[in-house]
Short mmCIF file of C-alpha atoms in Angstrom, two decimals:
data_model
loop_
_atom_site.label_atom_id
_atom_site.label_comp_id
_atom_site.label_asym_id
_atom_site.label_seq_id
_atom_site.Cartn_x
_atom_site.Cartn_y
_atom_site.Cartn_z
CA MET A 1 -35.54 1.84 -22.71
CA SER A 2 -38.90 0.41 -21.59
CA ARG A 3 -40.25 0.96 -18.10
CA ARG A 4 -39.81 -2.77 -17.36
CA GLN A 5 -36.16 -2.65 -18.44
CA SER A 6 -35.61 0.47 -16.35
CA ILE A 7 -37.09 -1.16 -13.24
CA SER A 8 -35.08 -4.34 -13.83
CA ARG A 9 -31.85 -2.38 -14.17
CA SER A 10 -32.63 -0.40 -11.02
CA VAL A 11 -33.31 -3.57 -9.03
CA THR A 12 -30.10 -5.15 -10.30
CA TRP A 13 -28.04 -2.06 -9.40
CA ASN A 14 -29.57 -1.86 -5.92
CA ALA A 15 -28.85 -5.54 -5.29
CA GLU A 16 -25.25 -5.15 -6.45
CA ASN A 17 -24.84 -2.09 -4.26
CA ARG A 18 -26.21 -3.91 -1.20
CA ASN A 19 -23.91 -6.87 -1.84
CA ALA A 20 -20.89 -4.58 -2.20
CA ASN A 21 -21.77 -2.87 1.06
CA ARG A 22 -22.17 -6.15 2.91
CA ARG A 23 -18.73 -7.22 1.72
CA ILE A 24 -17.29 -4.26 3.61
CA LEU A 25 -18.38 -6.00 6.81
CA ARG A 26 -18.19 -9.64 5.78
CA HIS A 27 -14.78 -9.88 4.17
CA GLN A 28 -11.93 -11.31 6.22
CA PHE A 29 -10.68 -7.94 7.38
CA THR A 30 -6.94 -7.17 7.38
CA ASN A 31 -6.17 -4.45 9.90
CA SER A 32 -3.32 -1.94 9.81
CA ALA A 33 -1.01 -4.42 11.56
CA GLY A 34 -1.61 -6.99 8.81
CA GLU A 35 -3.60 -9.24 11.14
CA GLN A 36 -6.64 -11.13 9.90
CA ILE A 37 -9.85 -10.56 11.83
CA ASP A 38 -12.78 -12.88 11.25
CA ASN A 39 -16.43 -12.22 12.09
CA ILE A 40 -15.81 -8.54 11.54
CA GLU A 41 -19.54 -7.96 11.06
CA ASP A 42 -20.18 -8.58 14.76
CA SER A 43 -17.50 -6.21 16.03
CA VAL A 44 -17.78 -3.12 13.81
CA ARG A 45 -18.87 -0.07 15.80
CA LEU A 46 -18.04 2.70 13.33
CA LEU A 47 -17.50 3.28 9.63
CA PHE A 48 -15.07 6.13 9.04
CA VAL A 49 -15.42 7.49 5.51
CA VAL A 50 -12.41 9.38 4.16
CA GLU A 51 -11.14 10.38 0.76
CA GLY A 52 -8.06 8.23 0.45
CA THR A 53 -5.45 6.03 2.06
CA ASN A 54 -3.21 8.98 2.96
CA ASP A 55 -5.99 10.34 5.16
CA ILE A 56 -6.14 6.98 6.91
CA GLU A 57 -2.40 7.06 7.59
CA PHE A 58 -2.68 10.55 9.07
CA LEU A 59 -5.68 9.77 11.26
CA ARG A 60 -4.23 6.54 12.64
CA ARG A 61 -1.09 8.30 13.76
CA ILE A 62 -2.56 11.55 15.03
CA SER A 63 -5.18 9.69 17.07
CA VAL A 64 -2.46 7.62 18.77
CA MET A 65 -0.71 10.85 19.77
CA LEU A 66 -3.91 12.46 21.04
CA HIS A 67 -4.95 9.32 22.94
CA ALA A 68 -1.57 9.23 24.69
CA GLU A 69 -2.18 12.83 25.80
CA ASN A 70 -5.86 12.31 26.68
CA SER A 71 -7.05 8.74 27.15
CA ARG A 72 -10.68 9.81 26.72
CA LEU A 73 -10.04 10.38 23.03
CA PRO A 74 -10.32 7.32 20.77
CA ASN A 75 -7.25 5.51 19.50
CA LEU A 76 -8.38 4.86 15.94
CA ALA A 77 -5.43 2.60 15.15
CA GLU A 78 -6.25 0.39 18.13
CA MET A 79 -9.94 0.30 17.23
CA GLU A 80 -9.04 -0.73 13.70
CA ARG A 81 -6.73 -3.47 14.97
CA HIS A 82 -9.61 -4.93 16.98
CA GLY A 83 -12.06 -4.69 14.09
CA GLU A 84 -14.18 -2.07 15.84
CA LEU A 85 -13.62 0.53 13.14
CA ILE A 86 -13.39 0.28 9.39
CA PHE A 87 -11.90 3.08 7.33
CA VAL A 88 -13.74 3.42 4.02
CA PRO A 89 -11.69 5.40 1.46
CA PHE A 90 -13.92 6.49 -1.40
CA GLY A 91 -11.03 7.62 -3.59
CA GLY A 92 -12.21 11.12 -4.42
CA GLY A 93 -14.61 11.51 -7.30
CA HIS A 94 -18.30 12.18 -6.74
CA VAL A 95 -18.49 12.63 -2.97
CA ARG A 96 -22.27 13.06 -2.95
CA ALA A 97 -22.68 9.42 -4.01
CA TRP A 98 -21.34 8.32 -0.60
CA ALA A 99 -23.76 10.35 1.48
CA GLU A 100 -26.20 7.42 1.76
CA ARG A 101 -24.37 4.50 0.17
CA LEU A 102 -23.48 2.79 3.45
CA ALA A 103 -26.89 3.30 5.07
CA PRO A 104 -27.98 -0.36 4.56
CA LEU A 105 -25.16 -1.47 6.86
CA ALA A 106 -26.88 0.23 9.81
CA ARG A 107 -23.66 1.31 11.50
CA PRO A 108 -22.70 4.72 12.90
CA GLU A 109 -20.76 6.69 10.30
CA PHE A 110 -18.29 9.55 10.52
CA HIS A 111 -17.42 11.25 7.23
CA LEU A 112 -14.39 13.52 6.90
CA TYR A 113 -14.06 15.49 3.68
CA ASP A 114 -11.21 17.76 2.63
CA HIS A 115 -12.28 21.38 2.26
CA GLU A 116 -10.38 21.76 -1.01
CA LEU A 117 -11.10 24.88 -3.12
CA PRO A 118 -14.30 26.21 -4.75
CA PRO A 119 -16.33 24.99 -6.56
CA GLU A 120 -15.41 21.58 -5.11
CA THR A 121 -16.00 22.91 -1.59
CA GLU A 122 -19.69 23.49 -2.26
CA LEU A 123 -20.16 19.91 -3.49
CA ARG A 124 -18.61 18.58 -0.30
CA GLN A 125 -20.78 20.83 1.84
CA GLN A 126 -23.86 19.43 0.11
CA ALA A 127 -22.69 15.86 0.71
CA ALA A 128 -21.98 16.59 4.38
CA ALA A 129 -25.42 18.14 4.81
CA ALA A 130 -27.02 14.98 3.40
CA VAL A 131 -25.04 12.75 5.78
CA ASN A 132 -25.99 14.92 8.75
CA GLN A 133 -29.67 14.33 8.03
CA ARG A 134 -29.22 10.65 8.88
CA SER A 135 -29.43 9.15 12.33
CA GLN A 136 -26.12 8.21 14.01
CA CYS A 137 -24.13 9.78 11.20
CA GLN A 138 -21.97 12.87 11.12
CA ALA A 139 -19.95 14.55 8.39
CA VAL A 140 -17.54 17.45 8.60
CA LEU A 141 -15.31 19.36 6.23
CA THR A 142 -11.82 20.34 7.26
CA LYS A 143 -11.48 24.10 7.72
CA LYS A 144 -8.08 23.90 6.07
CA ARG A 145 -7.54 22.61 2.54
CA CYS A 146 -6.66 19.06 3.57
CA LEU A 147 -5.05 17.11 6.39
CA GLU A 148 -1.46 17.97 5.45
CA ASN A 149 -2.25 21.60 6.28
CA TYR A 150 -2.59 20.59 9.95
CA LEU A 151 1.06 19.50 10.05
CA HIS A 152 3.54 21.77 11.78
CA SER A 153 6.54 22.89 9.74
CA ASP A 154 8.79 21.76 12.62
CA ALA A 155 7.44 18.20 12.26
CA ILE A 156 8.25 18.26 8.55
CA PHE A 157 11.74 19.52 9.32
CA ALA A 158 12.25 16.83 11.98
CA ALA A 159 11.19 14.14 9.51
CA GLY A 160 13.21 15.28 6.52
CA ASP A 161 15.49 18.17 7.41
CA ILE A 162 13.64 20.49 5.03
CA HIS A 163 11.97 23.84 5.62
CA VAL A 164 8.48 24.14 4.14
CA GLN A 165 6.32 27.17 4.84
CA PHE A 166 2.63 27.10 3.94
CA ASP A 167 -0.75 28.54 4.83
CA ASP A 168 -4.13 26.90 5.34
CA PHE A 169 -4.94 26.55 1.64
CA ASP A 170 -1.57 25.84 0.05
CA CYS A 171 -0.91 22.45 -1.51
CA VAL A 172 1.58 21.22 1.09
CA ALA A 173 2.44 18.08 -0.88
CA GLU A 174 3.53 20.08 -3.92
CA LEU A 175 5.52 22.57 -1.84
CA THR A 176 7.26 19.69 -0.08
CA ALA A 177 7.97 17.93 -3.37
CA ARG A 178 9.48 21.14 -4.75
CA GLU A 179 11.76 21.51 -1.74
CA LEU A 180 12.86 17.87 -1.81
CA TYR A 181 13.53 18.18 -5.53
CA ARG A 182 15.49 21.41 -5.05
CA GLN A 183 17.93 19.57 -2.80
CA ARG A 184 18.84 17.13 -5.55
CA PRO A 185 21.95 18.47 -7.33
CA GLY A 186 22.21 18.52 -11.09
CA GLU A 187 18.48 18.29 -11.80
CA ILE A 188 16.68 20.58 -14.22
CA ALA A 189 14.48 23.27 -12.71
CA TRP A 190 11.17 22.12 -11.21
CA GLN A 191 9.15 24.30 -13.57
CA LEU A 192 10.77 22.58 -16.55
CA GLN A 193 9.64 19.16 -15.39
CA ALA A 194 6.61 17.66 -17.12
CA ARG A 195 3.40 18.14 -15.19
CA ARG A 196 3.05 14.37 -14.93
CA SER A 197 6.45 14.12 -13.24
CA GLN A 198 5.57 16.94 -10.86
CA SER A 199 2.33 15.18 -9.94
CA ARG A 200 4.14 11.89 -9.32
CA MET A 201 6.65 13.57 -7.00
CA ALA A 202 3.87 15.42 -5.18
CA ASN A 203 2.04 12.12 -4.60
CA ARG A 204 5.19 10.60 -3.09
CA ALA A 205 5.61 13.66 -0.89
CA LYS A 206 1.98 13.42 0.21
CA ARG A 207 2.49 9.84 1.34
CA TRP A 208 5.65 10.84 3.22
CA LEU A 209 3.91 13.76 4.93
CA ASN A 210 1.04 11.57 6.12
CA THR A 211 3.35 8.95 7.58
CA LYS A 212 6.85 10.14 8.51
CA ALA A 213 6.00 13.79 9.17
CA VAL A 214 2.86 13.00 11.20
CA GLU A 215 4.94 10.73 13.42
CA GLN A 216 7.01 13.78 14.42
CA MET A 217 3.97 15.76 15.57
CA THR A 218 3.60 16.60 19.26
CA PRO A 219 0.55 17.87 21.16
CA ALA A 220 2.19 21.31 21.37
CA MET A 221 2.77 21.40 17.62
CA LEU A 222 -0.82 20.40 16.93
CA ALA A 223 -2.15 22.99 19.37
CA GLU A 224 -0.22 25.66 17.49
CA GLN A 225 -1.15 24.50 14.01
CA ASP A 226 -4.75 23.56 14.87
CA SER A 227 -5.60 26.40 17.23
CA ASP A 228 -9.35 25.80 16.81
CA GLY A 229 -8.97 22.22 18.04
CA GLU A 230 -10.64 20.77 14.97
CA ILE A 231 -8.99 17.37 15.10
CA THR A 232 -9.84 16.96 18.77
CA SER A 233 -13.43 17.93 17.98
CA TRP A 234 -13.58 15.14 15.39
CA MET A 235 -12.39 12.64 17.97
CA LEU A 236 -14.99 13.84 20.48
CA ALA A 237 -17.70 13.53 17.83
CA ILE A 238 -16.58 9.96 17.18
CA ASN A 239 -16.87 9.24 20.90
CA GLU A 240 -20.45 10.50 20.84
CA LEU A 241 -21.29 8.24 17.90
CA LEU A 242 -19.75 5.25 19.66
CA GLU A 243 -21.78 5.95 22.79
CA SER A 244 -25.08 6.60 21.01
#
């Protein structure tokens, strides 16, 4: 490839990237209540970058609970309804690519990455470090494997009448899927199921955990399961970004 072709391709990619970013603000935004909000570009105060839609479901619900307990903490669901916050799910993959991608939008950013397991953890730490070099931006990794690990087993039981025990780095979705599957009579053993079927059931369980189970969480449960107060610290960090 000639130098001229290389420059042309780079310019084209940068222009496409800028246009894609602007569409995040300019599209007719549909909030979590299904309401259409126009002129979203004027109202956005924060871009909240997460890995996927299940994280969004968790954070909406847990922030409502925390806000009810302490009104100084942000209600992310309410902010989203008013177009003040946009969740940006990057869908996993190469997390480092998102460290600066939204910079042209000139909005405060909060990035939340799952800790996961090595060597993926190190890649996320590098991405977070890059975000934290930018003004009005902050990135953190969960200390636990992912957001489901902050759920209390009592909340899971209240939501589905199942007992699931796990530690900070277990795959809670898979353990929950196993337990739900075990309660179905006449099925073949879990370990004899195809890996694809196991993955599909774990994905359904993950969705359920981040919606129905989170809705059963109480401040006392969260205080027990999140004894370091991580989730509250994220909400306080968001407040600081909003006030900066």
